[in-house]
PDB file of C-alpha atoms in Angstrom:
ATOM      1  CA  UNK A  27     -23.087 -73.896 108.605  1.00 73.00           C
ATOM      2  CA  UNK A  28     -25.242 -71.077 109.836  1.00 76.00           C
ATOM      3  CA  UNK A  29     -27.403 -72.038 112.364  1.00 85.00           C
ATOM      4  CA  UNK A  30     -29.920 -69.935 114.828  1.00 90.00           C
ATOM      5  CA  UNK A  31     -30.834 -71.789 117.718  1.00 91.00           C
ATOM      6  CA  UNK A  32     -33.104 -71.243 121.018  1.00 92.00           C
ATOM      7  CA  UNK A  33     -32.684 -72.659 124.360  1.00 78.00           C
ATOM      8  CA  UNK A  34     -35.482 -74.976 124.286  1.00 73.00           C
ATOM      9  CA  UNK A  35     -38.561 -75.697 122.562  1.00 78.00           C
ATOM     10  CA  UNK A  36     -40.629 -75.187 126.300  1.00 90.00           C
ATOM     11  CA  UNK A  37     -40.086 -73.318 129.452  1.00 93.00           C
ATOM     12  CA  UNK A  38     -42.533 -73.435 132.139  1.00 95.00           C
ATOM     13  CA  UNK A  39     -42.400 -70.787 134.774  1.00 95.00           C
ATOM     14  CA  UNK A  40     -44.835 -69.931 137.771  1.00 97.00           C
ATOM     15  CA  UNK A  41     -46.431 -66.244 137.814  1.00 97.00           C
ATOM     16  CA  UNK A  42     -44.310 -63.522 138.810  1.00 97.00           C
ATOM     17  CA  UNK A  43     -41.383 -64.852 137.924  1.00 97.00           C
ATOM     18  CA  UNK A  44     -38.978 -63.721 135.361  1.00 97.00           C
ATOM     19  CA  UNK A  45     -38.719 -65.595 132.213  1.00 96.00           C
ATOM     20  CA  UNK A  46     -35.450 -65.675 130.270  1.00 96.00           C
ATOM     21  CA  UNK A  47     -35.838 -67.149 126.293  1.00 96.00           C
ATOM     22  CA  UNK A  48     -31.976 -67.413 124.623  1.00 96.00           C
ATOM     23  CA  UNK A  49     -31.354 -67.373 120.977  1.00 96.00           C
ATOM     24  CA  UNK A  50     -27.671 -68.350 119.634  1.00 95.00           C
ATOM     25  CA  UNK A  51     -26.663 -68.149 116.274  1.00 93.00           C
ATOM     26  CA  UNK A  52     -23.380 -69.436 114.220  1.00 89.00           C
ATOM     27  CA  UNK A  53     -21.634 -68.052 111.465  1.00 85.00           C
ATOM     28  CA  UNK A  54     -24.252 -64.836 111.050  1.00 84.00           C
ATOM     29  CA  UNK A  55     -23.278 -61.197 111.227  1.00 83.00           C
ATOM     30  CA  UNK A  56     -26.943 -59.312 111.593  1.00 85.00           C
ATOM     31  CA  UNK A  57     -27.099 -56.051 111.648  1.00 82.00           C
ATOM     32  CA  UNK A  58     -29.973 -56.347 114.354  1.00 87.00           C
ATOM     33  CA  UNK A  59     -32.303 -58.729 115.784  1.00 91.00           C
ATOM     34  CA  UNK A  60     -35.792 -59.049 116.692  1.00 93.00           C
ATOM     35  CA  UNK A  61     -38.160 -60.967 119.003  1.00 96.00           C
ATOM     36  CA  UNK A  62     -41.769 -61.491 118.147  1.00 96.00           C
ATOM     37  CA  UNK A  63     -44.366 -63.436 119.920  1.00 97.00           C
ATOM     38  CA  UNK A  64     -46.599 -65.878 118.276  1.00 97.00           C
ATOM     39  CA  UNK A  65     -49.599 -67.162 119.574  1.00 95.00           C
ATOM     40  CA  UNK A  66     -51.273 -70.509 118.386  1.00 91.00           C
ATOM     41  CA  UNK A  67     -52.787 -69.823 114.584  1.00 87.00           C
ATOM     42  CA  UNK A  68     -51.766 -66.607 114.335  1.00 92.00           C
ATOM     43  CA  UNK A  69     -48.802 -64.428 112.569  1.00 94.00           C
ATOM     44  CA  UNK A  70     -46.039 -63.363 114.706  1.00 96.00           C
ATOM     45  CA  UNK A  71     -46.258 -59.924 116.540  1.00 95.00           C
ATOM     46  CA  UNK A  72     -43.383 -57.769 116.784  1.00 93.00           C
ATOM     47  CA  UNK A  73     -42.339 -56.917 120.387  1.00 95.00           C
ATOM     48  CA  UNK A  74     -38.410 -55.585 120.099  1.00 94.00           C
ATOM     49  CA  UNK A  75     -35.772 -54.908 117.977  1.00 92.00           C
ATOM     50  CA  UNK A  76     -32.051 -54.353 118.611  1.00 93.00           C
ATOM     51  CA  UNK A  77     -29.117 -53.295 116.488  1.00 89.00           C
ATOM     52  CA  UNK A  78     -25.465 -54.523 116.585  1.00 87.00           C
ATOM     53  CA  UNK A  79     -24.343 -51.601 118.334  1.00 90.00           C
ATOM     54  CA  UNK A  80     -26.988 -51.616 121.519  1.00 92.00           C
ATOM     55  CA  UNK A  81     -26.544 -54.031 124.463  1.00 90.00           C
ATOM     56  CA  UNK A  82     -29.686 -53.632 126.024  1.00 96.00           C
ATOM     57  CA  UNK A  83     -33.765 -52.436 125.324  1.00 95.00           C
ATOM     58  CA  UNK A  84     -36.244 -52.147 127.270  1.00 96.00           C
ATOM     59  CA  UNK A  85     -39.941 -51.940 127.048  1.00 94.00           C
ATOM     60  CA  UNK A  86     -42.053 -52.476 129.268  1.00 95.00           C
ATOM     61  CA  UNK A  87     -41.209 -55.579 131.490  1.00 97.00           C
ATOM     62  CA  UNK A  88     -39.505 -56.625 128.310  1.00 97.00           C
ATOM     63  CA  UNK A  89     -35.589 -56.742 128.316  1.00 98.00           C
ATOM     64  CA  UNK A  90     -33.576 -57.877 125.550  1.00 98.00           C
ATOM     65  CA  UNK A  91     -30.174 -57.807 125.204  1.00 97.00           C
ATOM     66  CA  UNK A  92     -27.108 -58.524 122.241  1.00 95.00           C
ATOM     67  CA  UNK A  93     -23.606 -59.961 122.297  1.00 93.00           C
ATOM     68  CA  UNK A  94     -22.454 -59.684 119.298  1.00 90.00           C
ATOM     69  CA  UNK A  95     -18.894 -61.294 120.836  1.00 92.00           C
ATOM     70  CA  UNK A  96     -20.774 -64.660 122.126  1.00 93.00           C
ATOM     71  CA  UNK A  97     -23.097 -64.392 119.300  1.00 93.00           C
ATOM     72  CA  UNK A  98     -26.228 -64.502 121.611  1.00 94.00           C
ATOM     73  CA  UNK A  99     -29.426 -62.697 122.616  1.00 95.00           C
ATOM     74  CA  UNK A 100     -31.382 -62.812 126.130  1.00 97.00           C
ATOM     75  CA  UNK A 101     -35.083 -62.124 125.758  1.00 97.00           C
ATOM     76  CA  UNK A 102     -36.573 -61.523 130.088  1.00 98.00           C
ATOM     77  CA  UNK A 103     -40.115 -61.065 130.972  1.00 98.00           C
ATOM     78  CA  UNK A 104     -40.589 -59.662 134.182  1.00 97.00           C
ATOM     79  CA  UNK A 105     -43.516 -60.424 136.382  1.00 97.00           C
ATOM     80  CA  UNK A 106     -44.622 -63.126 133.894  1.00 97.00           C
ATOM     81  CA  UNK A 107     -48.003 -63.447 134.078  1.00 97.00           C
ATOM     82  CA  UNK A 108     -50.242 -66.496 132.072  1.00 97.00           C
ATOM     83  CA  UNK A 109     -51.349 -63.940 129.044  1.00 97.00           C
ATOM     84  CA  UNK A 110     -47.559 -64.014 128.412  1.00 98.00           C
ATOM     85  CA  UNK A 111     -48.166 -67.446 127.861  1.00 97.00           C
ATOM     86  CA  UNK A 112     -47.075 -68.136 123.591  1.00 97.00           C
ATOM     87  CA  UNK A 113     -44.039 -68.899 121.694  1.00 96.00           C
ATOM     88  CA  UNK A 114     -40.957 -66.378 121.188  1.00 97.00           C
ATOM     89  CA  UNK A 115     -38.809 -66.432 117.945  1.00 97.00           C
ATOM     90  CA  UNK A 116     -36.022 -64.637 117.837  1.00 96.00           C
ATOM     91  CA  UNK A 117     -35.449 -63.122 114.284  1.00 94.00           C
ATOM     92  CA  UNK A 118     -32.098 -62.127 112.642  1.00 91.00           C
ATOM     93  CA  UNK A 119     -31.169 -59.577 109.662  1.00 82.00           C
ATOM     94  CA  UNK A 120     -29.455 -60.920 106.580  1.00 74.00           C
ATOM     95  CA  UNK A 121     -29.175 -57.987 105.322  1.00 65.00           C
ATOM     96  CA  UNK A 122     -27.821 -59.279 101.987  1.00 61.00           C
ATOM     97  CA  UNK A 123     -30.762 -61.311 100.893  1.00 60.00           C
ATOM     98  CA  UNK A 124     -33.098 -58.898 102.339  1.00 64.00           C
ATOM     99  CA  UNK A 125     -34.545 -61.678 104.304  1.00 74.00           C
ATOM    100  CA  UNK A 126     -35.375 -62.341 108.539  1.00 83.00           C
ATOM    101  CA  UNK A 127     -33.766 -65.958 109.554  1.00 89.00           C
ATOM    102  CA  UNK A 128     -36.137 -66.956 112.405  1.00 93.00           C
ATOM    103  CA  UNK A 129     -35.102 -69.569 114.892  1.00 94.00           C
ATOM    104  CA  UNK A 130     -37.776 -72.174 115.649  1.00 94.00           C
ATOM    105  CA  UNK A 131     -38.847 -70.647 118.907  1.00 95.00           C
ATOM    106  CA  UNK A 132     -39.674 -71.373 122.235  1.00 95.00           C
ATOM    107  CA  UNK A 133     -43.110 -72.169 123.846  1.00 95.00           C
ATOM    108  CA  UNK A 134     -43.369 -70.211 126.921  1.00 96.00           C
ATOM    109  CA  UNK A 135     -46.047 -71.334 129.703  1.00 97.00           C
ATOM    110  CA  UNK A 136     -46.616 -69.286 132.633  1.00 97.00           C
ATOM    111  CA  UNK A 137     -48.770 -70.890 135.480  1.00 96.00           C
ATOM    112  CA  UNK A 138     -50.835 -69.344 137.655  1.00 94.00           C
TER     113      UNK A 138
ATOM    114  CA  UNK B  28     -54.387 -55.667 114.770  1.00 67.00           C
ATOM    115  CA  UNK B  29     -51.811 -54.881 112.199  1.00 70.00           C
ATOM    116  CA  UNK B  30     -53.536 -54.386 109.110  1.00 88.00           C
ATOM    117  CA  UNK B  31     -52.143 -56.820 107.100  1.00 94.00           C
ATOM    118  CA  UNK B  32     -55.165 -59.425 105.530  1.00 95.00           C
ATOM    119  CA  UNK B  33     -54.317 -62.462 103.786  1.00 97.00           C
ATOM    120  CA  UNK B  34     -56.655 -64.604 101.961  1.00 96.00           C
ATOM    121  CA  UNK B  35     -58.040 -67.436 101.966  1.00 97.00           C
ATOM    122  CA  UNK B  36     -57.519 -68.696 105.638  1.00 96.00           C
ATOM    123  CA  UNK B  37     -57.567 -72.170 104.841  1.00 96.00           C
ATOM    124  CA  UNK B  38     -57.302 -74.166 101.666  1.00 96.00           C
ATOM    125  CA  UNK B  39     -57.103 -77.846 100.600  1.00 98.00           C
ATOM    126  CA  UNK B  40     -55.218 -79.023  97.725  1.00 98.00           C
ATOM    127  CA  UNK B  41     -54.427 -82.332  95.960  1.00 98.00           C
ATOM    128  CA  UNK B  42     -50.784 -83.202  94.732  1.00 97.00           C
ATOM    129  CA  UNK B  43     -49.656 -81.479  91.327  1.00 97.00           C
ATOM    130  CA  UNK B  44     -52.223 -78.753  91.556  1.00 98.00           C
ATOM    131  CA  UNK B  45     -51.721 -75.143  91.514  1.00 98.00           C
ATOM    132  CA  UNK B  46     -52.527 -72.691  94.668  1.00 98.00           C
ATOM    133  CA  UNK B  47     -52.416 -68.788  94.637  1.00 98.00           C
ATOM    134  CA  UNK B  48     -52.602 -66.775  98.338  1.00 98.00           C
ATOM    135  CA  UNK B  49     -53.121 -63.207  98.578  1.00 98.00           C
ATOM    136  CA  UNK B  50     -52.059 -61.204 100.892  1.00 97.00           C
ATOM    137  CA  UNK B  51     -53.185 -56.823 101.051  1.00 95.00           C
ATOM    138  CA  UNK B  52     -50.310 -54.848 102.541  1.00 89.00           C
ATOM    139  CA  UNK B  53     -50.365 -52.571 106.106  1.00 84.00           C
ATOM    140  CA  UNK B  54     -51.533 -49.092 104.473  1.00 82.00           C
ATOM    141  CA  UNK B  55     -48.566 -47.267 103.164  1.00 81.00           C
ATOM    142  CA  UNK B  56     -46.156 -50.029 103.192  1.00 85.00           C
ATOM    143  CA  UNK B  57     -44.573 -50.699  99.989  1.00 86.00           C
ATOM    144  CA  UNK B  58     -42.535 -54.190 101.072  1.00 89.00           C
ATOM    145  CA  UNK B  59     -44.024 -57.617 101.189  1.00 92.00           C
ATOM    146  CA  UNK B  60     -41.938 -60.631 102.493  1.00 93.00           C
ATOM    147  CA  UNK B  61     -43.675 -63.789 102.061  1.00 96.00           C
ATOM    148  CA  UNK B  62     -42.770 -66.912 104.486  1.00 96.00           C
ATOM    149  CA  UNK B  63     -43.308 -70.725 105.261  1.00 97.00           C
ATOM    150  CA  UNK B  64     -44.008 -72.093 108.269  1.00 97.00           C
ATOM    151  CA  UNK B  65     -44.036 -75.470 108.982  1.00 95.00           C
ATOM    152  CA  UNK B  66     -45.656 -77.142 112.348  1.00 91.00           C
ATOM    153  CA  UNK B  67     -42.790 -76.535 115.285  1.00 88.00           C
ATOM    154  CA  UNK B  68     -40.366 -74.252 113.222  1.00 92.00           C
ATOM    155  CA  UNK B  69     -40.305 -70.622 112.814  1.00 94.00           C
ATOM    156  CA  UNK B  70     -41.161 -68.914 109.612  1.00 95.00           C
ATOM    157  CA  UNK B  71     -38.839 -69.796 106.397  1.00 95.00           C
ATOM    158  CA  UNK B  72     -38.232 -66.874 103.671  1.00 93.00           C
ATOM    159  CA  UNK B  73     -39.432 -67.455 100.601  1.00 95.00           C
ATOM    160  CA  UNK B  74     -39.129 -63.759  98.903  1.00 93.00           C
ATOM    161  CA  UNK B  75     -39.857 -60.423  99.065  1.00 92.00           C
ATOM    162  CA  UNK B  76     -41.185 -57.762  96.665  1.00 92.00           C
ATOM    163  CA  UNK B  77     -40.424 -54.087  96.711  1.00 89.00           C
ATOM    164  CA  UNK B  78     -42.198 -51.801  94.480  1.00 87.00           C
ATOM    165  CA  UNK B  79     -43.078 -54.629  92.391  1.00 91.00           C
ATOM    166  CA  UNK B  80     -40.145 -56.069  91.804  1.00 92.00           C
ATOM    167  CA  UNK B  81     -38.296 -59.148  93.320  1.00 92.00           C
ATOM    168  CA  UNK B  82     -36.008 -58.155  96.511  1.00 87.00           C
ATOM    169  CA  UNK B  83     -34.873 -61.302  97.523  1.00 87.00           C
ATOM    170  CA  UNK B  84     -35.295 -64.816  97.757  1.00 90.00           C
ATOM    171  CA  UNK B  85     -34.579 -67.477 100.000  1.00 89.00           C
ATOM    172  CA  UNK B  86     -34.365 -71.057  99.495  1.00 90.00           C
ATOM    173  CA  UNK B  87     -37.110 -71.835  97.293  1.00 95.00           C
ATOM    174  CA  UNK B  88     -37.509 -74.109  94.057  1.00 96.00           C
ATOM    175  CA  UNK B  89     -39.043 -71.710  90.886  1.00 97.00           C
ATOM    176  CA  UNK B  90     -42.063 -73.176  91.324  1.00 98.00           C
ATOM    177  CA  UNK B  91     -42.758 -70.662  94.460  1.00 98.00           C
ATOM    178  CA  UNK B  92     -43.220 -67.279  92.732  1.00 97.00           C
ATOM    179  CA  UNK B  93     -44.730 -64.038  93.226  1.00 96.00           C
ATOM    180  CA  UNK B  94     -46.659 -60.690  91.992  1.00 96.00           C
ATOM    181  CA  UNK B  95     -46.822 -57.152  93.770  1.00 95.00           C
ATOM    182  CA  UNK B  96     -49.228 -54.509  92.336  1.00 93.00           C
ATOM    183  CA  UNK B  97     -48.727 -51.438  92.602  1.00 92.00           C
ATOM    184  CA  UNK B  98     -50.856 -50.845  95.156  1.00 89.00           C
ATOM    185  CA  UNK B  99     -48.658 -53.126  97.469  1.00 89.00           C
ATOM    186  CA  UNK B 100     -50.973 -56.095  97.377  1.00 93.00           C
ATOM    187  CA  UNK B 101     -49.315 -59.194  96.846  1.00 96.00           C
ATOM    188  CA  UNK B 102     -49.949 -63.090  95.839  1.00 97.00           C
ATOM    189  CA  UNK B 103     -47.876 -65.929  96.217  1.00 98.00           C
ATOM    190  CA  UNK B 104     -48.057 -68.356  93.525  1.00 98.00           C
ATOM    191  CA  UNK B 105     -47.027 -72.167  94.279  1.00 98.00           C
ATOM    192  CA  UNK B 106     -47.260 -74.255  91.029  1.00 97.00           C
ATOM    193  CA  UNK B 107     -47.043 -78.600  91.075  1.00 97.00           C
ATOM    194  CA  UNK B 108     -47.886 -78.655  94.785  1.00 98.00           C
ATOM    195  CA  UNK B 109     -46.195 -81.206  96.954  1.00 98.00           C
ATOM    196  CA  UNK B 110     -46.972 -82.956 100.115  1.00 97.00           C
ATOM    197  CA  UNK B 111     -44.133 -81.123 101.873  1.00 96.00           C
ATOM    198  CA  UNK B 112     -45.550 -77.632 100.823  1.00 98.00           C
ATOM    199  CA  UNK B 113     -48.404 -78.138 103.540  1.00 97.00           C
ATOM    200  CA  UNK B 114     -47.565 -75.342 105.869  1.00 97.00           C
ATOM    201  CA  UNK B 115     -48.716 -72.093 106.886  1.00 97.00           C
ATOM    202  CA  UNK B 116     -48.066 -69.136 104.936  1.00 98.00           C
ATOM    203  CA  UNK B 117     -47.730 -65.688 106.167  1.00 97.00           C
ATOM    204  CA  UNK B 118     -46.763 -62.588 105.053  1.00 96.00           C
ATOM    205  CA  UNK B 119     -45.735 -59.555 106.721  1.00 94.00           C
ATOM    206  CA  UNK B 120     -45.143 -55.909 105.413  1.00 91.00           C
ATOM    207  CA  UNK B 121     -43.231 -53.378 106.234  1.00 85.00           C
ATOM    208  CA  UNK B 122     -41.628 -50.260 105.373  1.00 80.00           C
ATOM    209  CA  UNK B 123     -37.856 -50.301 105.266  1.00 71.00           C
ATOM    210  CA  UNK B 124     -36.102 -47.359 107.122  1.00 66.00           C
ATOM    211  CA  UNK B 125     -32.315 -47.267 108.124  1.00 49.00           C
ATOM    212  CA  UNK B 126     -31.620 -48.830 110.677  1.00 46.00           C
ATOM    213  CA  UNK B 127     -34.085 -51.504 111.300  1.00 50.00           C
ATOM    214  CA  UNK B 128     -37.159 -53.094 109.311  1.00 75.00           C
ATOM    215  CA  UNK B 129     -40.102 -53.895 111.505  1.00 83.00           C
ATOM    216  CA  UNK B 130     -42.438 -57.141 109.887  1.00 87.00           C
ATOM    217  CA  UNK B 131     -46.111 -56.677 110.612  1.00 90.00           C
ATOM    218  CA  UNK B 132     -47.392 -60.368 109.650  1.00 94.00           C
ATOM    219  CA  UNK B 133     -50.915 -61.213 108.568  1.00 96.00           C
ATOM    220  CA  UNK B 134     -52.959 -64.362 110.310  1.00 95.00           C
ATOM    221  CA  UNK B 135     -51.270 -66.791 107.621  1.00 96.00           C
ATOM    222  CA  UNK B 136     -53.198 -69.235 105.086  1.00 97.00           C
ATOM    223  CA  UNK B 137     -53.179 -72.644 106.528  1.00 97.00           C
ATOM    224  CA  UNK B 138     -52.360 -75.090 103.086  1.00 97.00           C
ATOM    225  CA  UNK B 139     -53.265 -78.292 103.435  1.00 97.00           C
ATOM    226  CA  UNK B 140     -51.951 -80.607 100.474  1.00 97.00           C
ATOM    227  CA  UNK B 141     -53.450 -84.115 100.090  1.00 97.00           C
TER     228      UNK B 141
END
């Protein structure tokens, strides 16, 4: 079955550390994937996308990067800090339905 | 900001009723995707319109359907409401280029069904 999966539903990290968020997925071919953040009551905000053929983007103290041979994505923060504090879905194409599969994201806390 | 507005932010409904959400586009976008999103998950796809017209369609009963007018605007329609339909509901626009297709999501309607 197809299946899009993230590390862990919370990761705690002290300030000024870097944060690393994983997103698997099974039996998917996207032709890119994105990460959004998504704070409490709100819709998610777009942060990166990456396409099939790219291994790594950068932006900012954002990293993300896409194997499409272990079926995986990293998503690093650099120098969290606590307004990085939300939850991070990871978001792949399926190009054929026209539709974004999200995962179910993880809650990121970053302590001062 | 992204520009996308949806409307109303929350709403309260009773079993078997009938519930319409609206959502206006990001200016110039002519692509509304329309999602569920239960407490702990990430968003589920329920369709999306292009141009008016249907573009898709995720795993939804017929009883989830939709309208785009032409000036992008968009409502989601949600007849016989059941317990399990209390979520929140966003949509995002966008405006599909090769190559990629960015979502800029609205705040959501928080549905409540009793």
């Amino acid at each position: 079955s197809q299946k899009i999966e993230q590390n862990s539903e919370a990761l705690n990290i002290q300030e000024g550390k870097t944060a690393t968020l994983t997103c698997n997925y099974t039996n998917y071919s996207p032709a890119y994937l994105q990460w959004y953040r998504q704070d409490p009551g709100r819709g998610p905000v777009f942060l990166l996308l990456i396409r099939e053929n790219e291994k790594e983007k950068r932006k900012e103290r954002l990293k993300v990067t896409f194997d499409t041979t272990l079926k995986q994505s990293l998503f690093h923060i650099t120098a969290s800090q606590p307004a990085d504090s939300a939850t991070y879905l990871c978001a792949l194409d399926i190009s054929s339905d026209n539709d974004m599969r999200f995962g179910a994201g993880t809650r990121l806390t970053v302590k001062p | 900001e992204t520009g996308v507005t949806q409307s109303p932010t929350h709403l309260i409904k009773t079993r078997g009723q009938q519930v319409t959400l609206r959502c206006s586009s990001q200016s110039g976008h002519n692509t509304v995707s329309w999602y569920q999103q239960a407490l702990g998950q990430g968003p589920q796809f329920i369709f999306q319109y292009y141009r008016e017209e249907e573009n898709g369609r995720g795993n939804f009963p017929p009883r989830f359907s939709g309208l785009q007018f032409p000036n992008y605007s968009s409502e989601l329609n949600v007849n016989a409401l059941e317990l399990d339909d209390s979520a929140l509901y966003l949509c995002a626009s966008s405006l599909p280029l090769a190559g990629g297709e960015t979502q800029y999501f609205g705040p959501g309607t928080r549905l409540l069904v009793l």
